[in-house]
């Protein structure tokens, strides 16, 4: 069907009206998730809440999907046929100590709202198409979307869309590639005062690793990032530490940058062991890719938010200069076309992601209203992909070019 979704079109009106009709219900769900924070792969309350609601709304829902207890997939296919498949992601895990300070309660309802909007269009107009909502746990810690990818969740899906709360707006803000690494040093215990020469100090080793990395930072790209913490620094001050441990995050603007940086960081850990006589165990975990922003999708998103709600966006150049975080949505966008825009929740107090104040702001009515706006824009982009052959072709061509 070659038809663009204009803001006054009947298709668009149907989708937006459906979202408006459930807005208060979504707000209640958002607040409940915010007030009941759960860590990675422990999101039992949020999982049940979302699964039950989606079943009530007529979706075919698979709880504990793809072998993950707190994942789910909700699907609706038009009676006219499968057509193109548009998917959305709902996140709902929280952070340790600071709760929903990244606003995943809002991401959860944005995905729900989007599939409700598109389902209404497919039902009313009997056009070909399928909508899916993936409940994606463990974004903050264990990168649940990578587990979903490996389980085949996104096979047969044409695009993946999601939005993320923030203090700013942007459809083209980059998200960095990141790879976690755990490091352990093994030395030899001895009395720290009487016989320190009999010991091998594992604490010296990990401290030296930090120094090595600090010096390495002088010669890495300005967009690279390396940061870490000591998780075990020894047992007592009068014992030469025989075991220490730390965990680090290594980031690059792109996955290629990260892959170039990783062996240099690895040598920093090895050099610390060599210098102190300790043994080292280095465990690199799965890499999270940078977000491969699909230009047609992101451009259309900014267009709708600007025209419909008067939201202004920084230039793409300015957005490209923002130093951002990382997300496992990046891995999805290297598999199929997708995006990950950020939107301003209009917090009444200065707050940024991963602060307690941001968690509080994410359950306000203002944050909900901005989430509905972002959801509306994302839904219209998904609708365009379903009904506009030319737009869908551009999305796919842009993705193919990005992978060259």
Coordinates of C-alpha atoms in Angstrom, one line a residue, residues 15-319:
X15 CA -3.5 4.8 16.2
X16 CA -3.2 8.0 18.3
X17 CA -6.7 7.7 19.6
X18 CA -6.1 4.1 20.7
X19 CA -3.1 5.2 22.7
X20 CA -4.9 8.2 24.2
X21 CA -7.7 5.8 25.3
X22 CA -5.3 3.8 27.4
X23 CA -3.0 6.6 28.6
X24 CA -4.3 6.6 32.2
X25 CA -4.0 2.8 32.4
X26 CA -0.5 3.0 31.1
X27 CA 0.3 5.7 33.7
X28 CA -0.9 3.4 36.5
X29 CA 1.3 0.6 35.2
X30 CA 4.3 2.9 35.0
X31 CA 3.9 4.1 38.6
X32 CA 3.5 0.5 39.8
X33 CA 6.7 -0.6 38.1
X34 CA 8.6 2.5 39.3
X35 CA 7.5 1.8 42.9
X36 CA 8.5 -1.9 42.7
X37 CA 12.0 -1.8 41.3
X38 CA 13.5 -5.2 40.3
X39 CA 17.0 -6.0 39.2
X40 CA 18.2 -7.9 36.1
X41 CA 16.3 -11.2 35.5
X42 CA 14.4 -10.7 38.7
X43 CA 11.6 -8.6 37.2
X44 CA 8.7 -11.0 38.2
X45 CA 6.3 -8.2 39.2
X46 CA 6.7 -6.2 36.1
X47 CA 6.6 -9.2 33.9
X48 CA 3.3 -10.4 35.3
X49 CA 1.8 -6.9 35.2
X50 CA 2.7 -6.4 31.6
X51 CA 1.8 -9.9 30.4
X52 CA -1.7 -9.8 32.1
X53 CA -2.4 -6.3 30.6
X54 CA -1.4 -7.3 27.1
X55 CA -3.5 -10.4 27.3
X56 CA -6.5 -8.3 28.3
X57 CA -5.9 -6.1 25.3
X58 CA -6.2 -9.1 22.9
X59 CA -2.6 -9.9 22.1
X60 CA -1.2 -13.4 21.8
X61 CA 1.3 -13.3 24.7
X62 CA 4.1 -15.8 25.5
X63 CA 5.3 -15.3 29.0
X64 CA 8.9 -16.4 30.0
X65 CA 9.7 -16.4 26.3
X66 CA 12.8 -17.8 24.6
X67 CA 14.0 -19.6 27.8
X68 CA 14.2 -16.4 29.8
X69 CA 11.9 -16.3 32.9
X70 CA 11.2 -12.6 32.8
X71 CA 11.0 -12.1 29.0
X72 CA 7.8 -12.1 27.0
X73 CA 6.6 -11.5 23.5
X74 CA 3.2 -10.1 22.6
X75 CA 2.0 -10.4 19.0
X76 CA -1.0 -9.4 16.8
X77 CA -1.3 -10.3 13.2
X78 CA -3.9 -8.8 10.9
X79 CA -6.5 -11.1 9.5
X80 CA -5.5 -9.8 6.1
X81 CA -2.1 -11.4 6.4
X82 CA 1.3 -11.2 8.0
X83 CA 2.7 -8.4 5.9
X84 CA 5.7 -6.5 7.3
X85 CA 6.6 -7.1 11.0
X86 CA 7.2 -4.1 13.2
X87 CA 8.5 -4.7 16.7
X88 CA 9.0 -2.7 19.8
X89 CA 11.0 -3.3 23.0
X90 CA 9.8 -2.8 26.6
X91 CA 12.4 -2.7 29.3
X92 CA 11.5 -2.9 33.0
X93 CA 14.6 -3.7 35.0
X94 CA 15.9 -1.3 37.6
X95 CA 19.3 -0.3 38.9
X96 CA 20.8 -1.3 42.3
X97 CA 20.2 1.2 45.1
X98 CA 18.7 4.0 42.8
X99 CA 15.8 2.0 41.5
X100 CA 14.2 3.2 38.2
X101 CA 16.8 6.0 37.7
X102 CA 17.0 5.2 34.0
X103 CA 13.2 5.3 33.5
X104 CA 12.6 1.8 32.4
X105 CA 9.1 2.0 33.8
X106 CA 8.5 4.6 31.0
X107 CA 10.1 2.4 28.4
X108 CA 7.9 -0.4 29.4
X109 CA 4.7 1.5 28.7
X110 CA 6.0 3.2 25.6
X111 CA 6.2 -0.2 23.9
X112 CA 2.8 -1.3 25.2
X113 CA 1.2 1.9 23.9
X114 CA 2.8 1.6 20.5
X115 CA 1.5 -2.0 19.8
X116 CA -1.9 -1.0 21.1
X117 CA -2.0 1.9 18.6
X118 CA -0.9 -0.2 15.6
X119 CA -3.2 -3.1 16.6
X120 CA -6.1 -0.7 16.4
X121 CA -5.2 0.2 12.8
X122 CA -4.7 -3.4 11.7
X123 CA -8.1 -4.3 13.1
X124 CA -10.1 -1.4 11.8
X125 CA -8.7 -1.2 8.3
X126 CA -7.9 -4.9 7.8
X127 CA -4.5 -4.2 6.2
X128 CA -1.6 -6.6 6.1
X129 CA 0.8 -6.4 9.0
X130 CA 2.1 -7.8 12.2
X131 CA 3.1 -6.0 15.4
X132 CA 5.3 -7.5 18.1
X133 CA 6.3 -6.3 21.6
X134 CA 9.4 -7.9 23.1
X135 CA 9.6 -7.7 26.9
X136 CA 13.4 -7.4 27.3
X137 CA 14.7 -7.9 30.8
X138 CA 18.2 -7.2 32.2
X139 CA 19.3 -4.3 30.0
X140 CA 21.1 -2.6 32.9
X141 CA 23.4 -5.5 33.8
X142 CA 23.2 -8.7 31.8
X143 CA 22.2 -7.3 28.4
X144 CA 19.0 -9.4 27.9
X145 CA 18.5 -8.5 24.3
X146 CA 21.7 -10.3 23.4
X147 CA 20.2 -13.4 25.0
X148 CA 17.1 -12.8 23.0
X149 CA 19.0 -12.5 19.8
X150 CA 20.9 -15.7 20.4
X151 CA 17.6 -17.4 21.1
X152 CA 16.3 -16.3 17.7
X153 CA 13.7 -13.8 19.0
X154 CA 14.2 -11.2 16.2
X155 CA 14.2 -13.7 13.3
X156 CA 11.5 -12.7 10.8
X157 CA 11.2 -9.2 12.3
X158 CA 11.6 -6.3 9.9
X159 CA 12.3 -3.3 12.3
X160 CA 12.9 -2.7 16.0
X161 CA 11.8 0.5 17.6
X162 CA 12.1 1.9 21.1
X163 CA 12.5 5.2 22.9
X164 CA 14.4 6.2 26.1
X165 CA 13.7 8.9 28.7
X166 CA 16.4 11.5 29.2
X167 CA 17.0 15.2 30.1
X168 CA 17.2 16.0 26.3
X169 CA 15.6 15.2 23.0
X170 CA 17.3 13.5 20.1
X171 CA 16.7 11.0 17.4
X172 CA 20.4 10.8 16.4
X173 CA 22.2 10.7 19.7
X174 CA 24.9 8.0 19.5
X175 CA 25.1 5.2 22.0
X176 CA 28.5 3.7 22.5
X177 CA 29.7 0.1 22.1
X178 CA 30.8 -1.4 25.5
X179 CA 32.4 -4.6 26.7
X180 CA 32.5 -5.6 30.4
X181 CA 35.5 -7.4 31.8
X182 CA 36.1 -9.0 35.1
X183 CA 39.7 -9.2 36.4
X184 CA 41.1 -11.2 39.3
X185 CA 44.7 -11.2 40.7
X186 CA 46.1 -14.1 42.7
X187 CA 49.1 -13.5 45.0
X188 CA 50.4 -15.0 48.2
X189 CA 49.3 -14.1 51.7
X190 CA 51.8 -13.1 54.4
X191 CA 52.0 -11.0 57.5
X192 CA 51.9 -7.4 56.3
X193 CA 54.3 -6.2 59.1
X194 CA 56.4 -9.2 60.1
X195 CA 57.1 -10.9 56.8
X196 CA 55.8 -8.8 53.9
X197 CA 58.7 -10.1 51.7
X198 CA 57.2 -13.6 51.9
X199 CA 54.0 -12.4 50.2
X200 CA 52.8 -11.5 46.7
X201 CA 50.5 -8.5 46.8
X202 CA 47.4 -9.0 44.7
X203 CA 46.2 -5.5 45.7
X204 CA 49.3 -3.9 44.3
X205 CA 48.5 -5.7 41.1
X206 CA 45.0 -4.3 40.7
X207 CA 46.1 -0.9 41.7
X208 CA 48.8 -1.0 39.1
X209 CA 46.2 -2.1 36.5
X210 CA 44.3 1.2 37.3
X211 CA 47.5 3.2 36.9
X212 CA 48.2 1.5 33.6
X213 CA 44.7 2.3 32.3
X214 CA 45.0 5.9 33.5
X215 CA 48.2 6.3 31.5
X216 CA 46.7 4.6 28.5
X217 CA 43.8 7.1 28.5
X218 CA 46.3 9.7 27.2
X219 CA 46.7 7.9 23.9
X220 CA 43.2 6.6 23.2
X221 CA 40.4 8.2 21.1
X222 CA 38.5 11.1 22.8
X223 CA 35.4 9.0 22.3
X224 CA 36.8 5.9 24.1
X225 CA 35.9 5.3 27.7
X226 CA 37.4 3.0 30.3
X227 CA 36.1 2.8 33.9
X228 CA 36.0 0.3 36.7
X229 CA 35.7 -0.5 40.4
X230 CA 37.5 -2.8 42.8
X231 CA 35.1 -5.5 44.0
X232 CA 37.5 -7.2 46.3
X233 CA 40.5 -5.4 47.8
X234 CA 41.7 -7.9 50.4
X235 CA 40.5 -9.2 53.7
X236 CA 42.5 -7.4 56.4
X237 CA 45.1 -4.6 56.5
X238 CA 47.6 -6.9 58.4
X239 CA 47.5 -9.5 55.6
X240 CA 49.2 -9.2 52.3
X241 CA 46.1 -9.6 50.0
X242 CA 46.3 -12.9 48.1
X243 CA 43.2 -12.3 46.0
X244 CA 41.7 -9.1 44.6
X245 CA 39.1 -8.5 41.9
X246 CA 37.6 -5.7 39.8
X247 CA 35.1 -5.1 37.1
X248 CA 35.6 -2.7 34.2
X249 CA 33.6 -1.3 31.3
X250 CA 35.5 -0.6 28.1
X251 CA 33.6 1.6 25.5
X252 CA 34.2 2.9 22.0
X253 CA 32.0 5.1 19.7
X254 CA 31.6 2.1 17.4
X255 CA 32.1 -1.6 17.7
X256 CA 35.2 -1.3 15.5
X257 CA 36.7 1.3 17.9
X258 CA 35.9 -1.0 20.9
X259 CA 37.6 -4.0 19.1
X260 CA 40.7 -1.9 18.6
X261 CA 40.8 -0.7 22.2
X262 CA 40.1 -4.1 23.8
X263 CA 43.6 -5.7 23.4
X264 CA 45.3 -2.6 24.6
X265 CA 43.3 -2.7 27.9
X266 CA 44.0 -6.4 28.1
X267 CA 47.7 -5.7 28.1
X268 CA 47.3 -3.3 31.0
X269 CA 45.9 -6.1 33.1
X270 CA 48.6 -8.5 32.1
X271 CA 51.4 -6.0 32.7
X272 CA 50.2 -5.4 36.3
X273 CA 50.5 -9.1 36.9
X274 CA 54.0 -9.3 35.4
X275 CA 55.3 -6.4 37.4
X276 CA 54.0 -7.7 40.8
X277 CA 54.4 -11.4 40.3
X278 CA 50.7 -12.1 40.7
X279 CA 48.7 -14.3 38.5
X280 CA 45.8 -12.8 36.6
X281 CA 42.5 -14.1 35.3
X282 CA 40.8 -11.9 32.7
X283 CA 37.2 -12.7 31.7
X284 CA 35.8 -10.6 28.8
X285 CA 32.0 -10.7 28.6
X286 CA 29.8 -10.3 25.5
X287 CA 30.2 -7.0 23.7
X288 CA 27.3 -4.5 23.4
X289 CA 27.3 -2.8 20.0
X290 CA 26.8 0.8 19.3
X291 CA 23.3 1.8 18.1
X292 CA 23.2 1.6 14.3
X293 CA 20.8 4.5 13.8
X294 CA 18.6 4.0 10.8
X295 CA 18.5 7.4 9.1
X296 CA 15.0 7.2 7.5
X297 CA 13.5 5.9 10.7
X298 CA 15.1 8.5 13.0
X299 CA 14.4 11.3 10.5
X300 CA 10.7 10.4 10.4
X301 CA 10.5 10.2 14.2
X302 CA 11.9 13.7 14.6
X303 CA 9.6 15.0 11.9
X304 CA 6.5 13.7 13.6
X305 CA 7.5 14.9 17.1
X306 CA 8.3 18.3 15.6
X307 CA 5.2 18.7 13.5
X308 CA 2.7 17.2 16.0
X309 CA 4.0 18.4 19.3
X310 CA 6.3 21.3 18.5
X311 CA 9.3 19.5 20.0
X312 CA 12.7 21.0 18.9
X313 CA 15.7 18.9 18.3
X314 CA 19.4 19.8 18.3
X315 CA 21.2 19.6 14.9
X316 CA 22.5 16.2 14.0
X317 CA 26.0 17.5 14.4
X318 CA 25.3 18.6 17.9
X319 CA 23.6 15.4 18.7

